[in-house]
Short mmCIF file of N, CA, C and O in Angstrom, two decimals:
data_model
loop_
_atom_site.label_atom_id
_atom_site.label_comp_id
_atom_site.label_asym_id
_atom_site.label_seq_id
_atom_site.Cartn_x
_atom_site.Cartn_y
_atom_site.Cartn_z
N UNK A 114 120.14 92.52 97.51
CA UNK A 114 119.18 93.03 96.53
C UNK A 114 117.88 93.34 97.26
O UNK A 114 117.43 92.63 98.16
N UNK A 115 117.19 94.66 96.73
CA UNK A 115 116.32 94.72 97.54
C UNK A 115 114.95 94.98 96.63
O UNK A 115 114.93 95.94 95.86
N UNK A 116 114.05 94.27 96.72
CA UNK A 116 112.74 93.74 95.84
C UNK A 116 111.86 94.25 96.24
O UNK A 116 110.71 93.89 95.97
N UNK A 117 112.16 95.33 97.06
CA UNK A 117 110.46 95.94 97.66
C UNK A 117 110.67 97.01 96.68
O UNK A 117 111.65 97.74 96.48
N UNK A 118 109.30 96.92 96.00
CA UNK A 118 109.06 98.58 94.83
C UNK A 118 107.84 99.22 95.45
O UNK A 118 106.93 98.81 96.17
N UNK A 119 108.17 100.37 94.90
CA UNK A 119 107.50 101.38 95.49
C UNK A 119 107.00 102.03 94.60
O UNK A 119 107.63 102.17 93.56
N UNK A 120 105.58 102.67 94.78
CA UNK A 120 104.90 103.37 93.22
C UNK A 120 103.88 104.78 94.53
O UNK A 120 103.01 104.80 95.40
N UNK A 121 104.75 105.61 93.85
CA UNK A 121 103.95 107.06 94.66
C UNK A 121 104.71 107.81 94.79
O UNK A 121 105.86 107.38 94.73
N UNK A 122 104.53 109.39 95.06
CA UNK A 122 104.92 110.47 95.04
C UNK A 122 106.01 110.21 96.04
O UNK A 122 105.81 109.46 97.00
N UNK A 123 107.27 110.86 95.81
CA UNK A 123 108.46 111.02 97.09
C UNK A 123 108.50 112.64 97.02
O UNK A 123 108.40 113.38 96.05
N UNK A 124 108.74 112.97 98.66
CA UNK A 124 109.15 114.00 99.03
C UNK A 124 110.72 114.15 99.59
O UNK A 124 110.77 113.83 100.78
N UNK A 125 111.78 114.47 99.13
CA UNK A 125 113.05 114.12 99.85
C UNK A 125 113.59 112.62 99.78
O UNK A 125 114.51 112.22 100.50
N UNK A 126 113.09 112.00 99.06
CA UNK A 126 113.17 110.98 98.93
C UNK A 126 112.88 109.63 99.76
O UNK A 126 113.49 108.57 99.86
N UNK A 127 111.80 110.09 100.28
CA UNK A 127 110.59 109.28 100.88
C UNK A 127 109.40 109.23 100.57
O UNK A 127 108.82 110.24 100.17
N UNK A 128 108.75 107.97 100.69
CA UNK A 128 107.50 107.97 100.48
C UNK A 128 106.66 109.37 100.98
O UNK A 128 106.77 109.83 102.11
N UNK A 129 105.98 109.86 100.12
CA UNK A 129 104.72 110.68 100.46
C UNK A 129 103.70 110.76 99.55
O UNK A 129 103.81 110.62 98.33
N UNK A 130 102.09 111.13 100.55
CA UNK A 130 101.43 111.28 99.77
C UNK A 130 100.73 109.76 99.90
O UNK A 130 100.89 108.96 100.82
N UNK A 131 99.87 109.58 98.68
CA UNK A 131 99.09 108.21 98.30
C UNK A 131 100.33 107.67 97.83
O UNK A 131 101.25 108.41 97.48
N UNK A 132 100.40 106.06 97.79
CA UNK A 132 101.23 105.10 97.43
C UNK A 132 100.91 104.00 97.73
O UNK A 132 99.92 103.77 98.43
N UNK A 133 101.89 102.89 97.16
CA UNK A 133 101.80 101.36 97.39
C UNK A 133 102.88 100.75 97.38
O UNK A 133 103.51 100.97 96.35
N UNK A 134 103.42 100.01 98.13
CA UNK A 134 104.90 99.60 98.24
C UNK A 134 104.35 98.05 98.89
O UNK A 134 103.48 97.77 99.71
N UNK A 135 105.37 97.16 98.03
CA UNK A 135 104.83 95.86 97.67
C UNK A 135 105.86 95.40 98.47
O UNK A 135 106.59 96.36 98.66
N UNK A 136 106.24 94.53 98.97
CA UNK A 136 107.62 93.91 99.79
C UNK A 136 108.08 92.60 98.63
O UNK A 136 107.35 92.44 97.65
N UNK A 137 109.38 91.63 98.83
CA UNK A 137 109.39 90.75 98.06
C UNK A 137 108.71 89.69 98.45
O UNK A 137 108.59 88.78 97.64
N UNK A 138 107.91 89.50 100.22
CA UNK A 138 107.60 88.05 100.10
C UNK A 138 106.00 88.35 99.66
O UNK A 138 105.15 87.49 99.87
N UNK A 139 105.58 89.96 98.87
CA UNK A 139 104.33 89.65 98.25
C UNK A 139 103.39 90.65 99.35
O UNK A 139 102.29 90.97 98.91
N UNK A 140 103.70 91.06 100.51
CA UNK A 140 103.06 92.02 101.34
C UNK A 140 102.82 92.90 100.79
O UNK A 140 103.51 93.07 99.79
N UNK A 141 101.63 94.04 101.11
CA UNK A 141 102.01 95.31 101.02
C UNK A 141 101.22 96.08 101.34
O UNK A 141 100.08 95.74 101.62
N UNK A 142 101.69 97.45 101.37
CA UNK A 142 100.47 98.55 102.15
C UNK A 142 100.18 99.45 101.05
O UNK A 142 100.97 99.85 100.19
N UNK A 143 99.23 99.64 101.16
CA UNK A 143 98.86 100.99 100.19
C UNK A 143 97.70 101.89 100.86
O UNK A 143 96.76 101.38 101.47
N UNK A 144 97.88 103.50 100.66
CA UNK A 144 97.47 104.17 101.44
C UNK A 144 98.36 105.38 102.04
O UNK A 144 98.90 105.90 101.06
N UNK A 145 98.63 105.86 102.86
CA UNK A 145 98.90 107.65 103.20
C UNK A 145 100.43 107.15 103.68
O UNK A 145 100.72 106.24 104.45
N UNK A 146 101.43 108.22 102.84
CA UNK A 146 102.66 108.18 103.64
C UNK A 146 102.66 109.64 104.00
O UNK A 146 101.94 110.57 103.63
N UNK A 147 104.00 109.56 105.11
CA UNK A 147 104.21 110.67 105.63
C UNK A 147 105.79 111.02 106.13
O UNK A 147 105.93 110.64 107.29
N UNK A 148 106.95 111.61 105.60
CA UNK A 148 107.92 111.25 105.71
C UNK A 148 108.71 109.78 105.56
O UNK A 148 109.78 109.42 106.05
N UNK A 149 107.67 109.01 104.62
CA UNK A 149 108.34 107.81 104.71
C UNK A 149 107.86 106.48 105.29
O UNK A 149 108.05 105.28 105.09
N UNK A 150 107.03 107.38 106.21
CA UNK A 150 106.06 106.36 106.83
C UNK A 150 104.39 106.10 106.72
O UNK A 150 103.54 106.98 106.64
N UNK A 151 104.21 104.84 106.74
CA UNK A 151 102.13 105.26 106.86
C UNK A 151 101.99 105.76 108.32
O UNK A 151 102.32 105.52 109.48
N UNK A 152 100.99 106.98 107.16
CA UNK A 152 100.11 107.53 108.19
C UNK A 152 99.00 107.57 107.51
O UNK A 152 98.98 107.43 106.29
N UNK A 153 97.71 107.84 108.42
CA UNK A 153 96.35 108.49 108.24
C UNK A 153 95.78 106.87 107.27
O UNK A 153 96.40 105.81 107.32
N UNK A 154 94.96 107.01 106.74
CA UNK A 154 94.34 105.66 106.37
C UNK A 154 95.33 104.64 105.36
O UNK A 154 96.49 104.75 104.96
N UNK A 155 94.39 103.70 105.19
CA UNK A 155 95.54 102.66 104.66
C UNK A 155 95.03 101.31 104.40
O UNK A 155 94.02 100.99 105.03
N UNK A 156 95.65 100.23 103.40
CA UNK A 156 94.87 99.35 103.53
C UNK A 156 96.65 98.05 104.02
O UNK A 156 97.68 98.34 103.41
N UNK A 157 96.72 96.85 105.03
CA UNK A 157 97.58 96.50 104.94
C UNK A 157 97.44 94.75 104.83
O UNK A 157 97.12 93.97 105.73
N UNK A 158 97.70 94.51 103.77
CA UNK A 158 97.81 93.00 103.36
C UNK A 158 99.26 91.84 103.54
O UNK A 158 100.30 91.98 102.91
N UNK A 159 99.01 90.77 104.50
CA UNK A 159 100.28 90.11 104.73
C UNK A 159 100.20 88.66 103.75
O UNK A 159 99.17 88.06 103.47
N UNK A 160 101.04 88.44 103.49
CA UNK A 160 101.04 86.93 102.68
C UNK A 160 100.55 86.05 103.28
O UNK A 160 100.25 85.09 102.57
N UNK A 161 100.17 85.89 105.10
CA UNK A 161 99.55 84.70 105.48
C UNK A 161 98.11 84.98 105.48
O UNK A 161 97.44 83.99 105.76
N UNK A 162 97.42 86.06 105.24
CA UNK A 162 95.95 86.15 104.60
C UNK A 162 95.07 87.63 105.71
O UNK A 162 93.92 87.99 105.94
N UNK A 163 96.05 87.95 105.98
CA UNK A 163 95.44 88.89 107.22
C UNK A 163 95.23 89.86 106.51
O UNK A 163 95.99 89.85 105.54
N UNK A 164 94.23 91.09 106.54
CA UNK A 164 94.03 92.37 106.16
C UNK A 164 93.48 93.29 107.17
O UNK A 164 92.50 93.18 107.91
N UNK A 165 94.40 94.28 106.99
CA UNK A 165 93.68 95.50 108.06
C UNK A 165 93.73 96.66 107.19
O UNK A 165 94.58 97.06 106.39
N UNK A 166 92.54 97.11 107.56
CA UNK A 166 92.53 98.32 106.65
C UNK A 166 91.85 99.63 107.54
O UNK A 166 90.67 99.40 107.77
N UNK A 167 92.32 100.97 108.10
CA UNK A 167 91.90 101.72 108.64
C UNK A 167 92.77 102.80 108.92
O UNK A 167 93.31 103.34 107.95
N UNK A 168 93.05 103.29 110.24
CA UNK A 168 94.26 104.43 110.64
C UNK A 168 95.17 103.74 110.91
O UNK A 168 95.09 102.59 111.34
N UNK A 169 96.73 104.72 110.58
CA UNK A 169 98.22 104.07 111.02
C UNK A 169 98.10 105.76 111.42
O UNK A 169 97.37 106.70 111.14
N UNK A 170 99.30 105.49 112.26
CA UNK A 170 100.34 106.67 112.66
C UNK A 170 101.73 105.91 113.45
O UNK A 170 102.03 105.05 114.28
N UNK A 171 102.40 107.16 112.30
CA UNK A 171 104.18 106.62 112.27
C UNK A 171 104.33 105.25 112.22
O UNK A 171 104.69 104.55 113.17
N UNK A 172 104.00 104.81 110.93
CA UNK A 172 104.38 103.47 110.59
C UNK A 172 103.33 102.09 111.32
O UNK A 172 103.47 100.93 110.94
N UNK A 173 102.64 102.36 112.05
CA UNK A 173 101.68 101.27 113.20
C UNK A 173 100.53 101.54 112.81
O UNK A 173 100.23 102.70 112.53
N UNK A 174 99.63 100.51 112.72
CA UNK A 174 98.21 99.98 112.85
C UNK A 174 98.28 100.73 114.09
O UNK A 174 99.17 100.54 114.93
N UNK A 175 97.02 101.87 114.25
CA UNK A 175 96.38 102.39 115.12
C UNK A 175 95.81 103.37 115.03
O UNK A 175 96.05 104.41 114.42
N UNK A 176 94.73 102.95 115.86
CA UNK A 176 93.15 104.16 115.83
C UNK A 176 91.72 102.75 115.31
O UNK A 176 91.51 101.59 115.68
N UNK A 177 90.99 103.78 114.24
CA UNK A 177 89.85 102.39 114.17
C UNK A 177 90.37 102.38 112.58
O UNK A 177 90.84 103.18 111.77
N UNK A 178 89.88 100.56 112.66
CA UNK A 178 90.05 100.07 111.81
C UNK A 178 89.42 98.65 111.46
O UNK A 178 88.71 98.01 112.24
N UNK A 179 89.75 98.29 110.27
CA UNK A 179 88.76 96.45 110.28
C UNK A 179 90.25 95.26 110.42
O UNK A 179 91.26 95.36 109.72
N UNK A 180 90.09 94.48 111.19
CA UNK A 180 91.37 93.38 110.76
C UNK A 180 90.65 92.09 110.64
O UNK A 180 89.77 91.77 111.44
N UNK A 181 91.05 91.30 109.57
CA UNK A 181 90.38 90.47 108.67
C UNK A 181 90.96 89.39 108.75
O UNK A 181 91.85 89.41 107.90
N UNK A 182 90.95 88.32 109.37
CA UNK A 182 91.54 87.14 109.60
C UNK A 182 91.46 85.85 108.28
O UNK A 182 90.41 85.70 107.65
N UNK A 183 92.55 85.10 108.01
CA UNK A 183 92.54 84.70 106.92
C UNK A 183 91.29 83.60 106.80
O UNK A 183 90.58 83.46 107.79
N UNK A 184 90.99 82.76 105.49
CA UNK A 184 89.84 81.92 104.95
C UNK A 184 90.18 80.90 105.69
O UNK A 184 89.13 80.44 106.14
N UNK A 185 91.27 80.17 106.16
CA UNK A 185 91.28 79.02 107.34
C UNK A 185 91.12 79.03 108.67
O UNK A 185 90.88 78.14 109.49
N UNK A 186 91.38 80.86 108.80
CA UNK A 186 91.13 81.08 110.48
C UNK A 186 89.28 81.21 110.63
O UNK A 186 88.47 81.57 111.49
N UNK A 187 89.27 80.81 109.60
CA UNK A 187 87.10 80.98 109.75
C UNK A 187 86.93 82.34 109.19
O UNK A 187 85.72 82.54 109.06
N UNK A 188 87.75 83.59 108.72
CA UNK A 188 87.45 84.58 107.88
C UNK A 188 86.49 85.48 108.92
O UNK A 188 85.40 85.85 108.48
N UNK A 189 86.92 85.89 110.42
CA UNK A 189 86.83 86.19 111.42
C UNK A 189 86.79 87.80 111.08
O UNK A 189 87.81 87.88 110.39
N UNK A 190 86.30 89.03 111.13
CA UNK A 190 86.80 90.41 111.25
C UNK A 190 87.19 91.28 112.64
O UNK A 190 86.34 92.18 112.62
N UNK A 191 87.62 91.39 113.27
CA UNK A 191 87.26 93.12 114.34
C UNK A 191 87.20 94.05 113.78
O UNK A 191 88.03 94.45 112.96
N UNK A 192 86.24 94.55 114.09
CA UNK A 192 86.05 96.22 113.96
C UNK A 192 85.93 97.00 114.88
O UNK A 192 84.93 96.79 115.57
N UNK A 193 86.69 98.00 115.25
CA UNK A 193 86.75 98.84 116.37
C UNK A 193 88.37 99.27 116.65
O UNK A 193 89.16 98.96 115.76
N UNK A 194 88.82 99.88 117.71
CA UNK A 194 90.02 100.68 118.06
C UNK A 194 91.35 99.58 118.07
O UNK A 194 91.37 98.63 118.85
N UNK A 195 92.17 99.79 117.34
CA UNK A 195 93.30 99.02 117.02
C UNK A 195 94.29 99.69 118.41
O UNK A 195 95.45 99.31 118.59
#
């Protein structure tokens, strides 16, 4: 069974466009697809408290962006080139 939903435009039956696709353990990205994949900005949230939010290309964190370390790691940011 597969619990990841997805809410946004499909092209061919892939993600495109703006969207948000939630995973089941509660992750999720929202922000630019492109064939299916993130691209171009984005925001990406993991269940252990991390957030990055900036450029992807083909599916990867990369370019500039903020990554946000969770409330027990001291709530730490980088900002600059992923």
């Amino acid at each position: 069974v597969n619990d990841t939903i997805y809410k946004g435009n499909l092209t061919n039956g892939k993600p495109s466009g703006t969207g948000k696709i939630t995973r089941a353990n509660g992750s999720y990205y929202e922000g630019n697809f492109v064939e299916g994949l993130m691209q171009g900005q984005g925001k990406l949230v993991s269940t252990s408290g991390y957030t990055y939010e900036g450029e992807f290309q083909k599916g990867i964190a990369k370019g500039k962006g903020t990554l946000t370390y969770p409330k027990d790691a001291g709530n730490i940011s980088y900002v600059g080139d992923i």
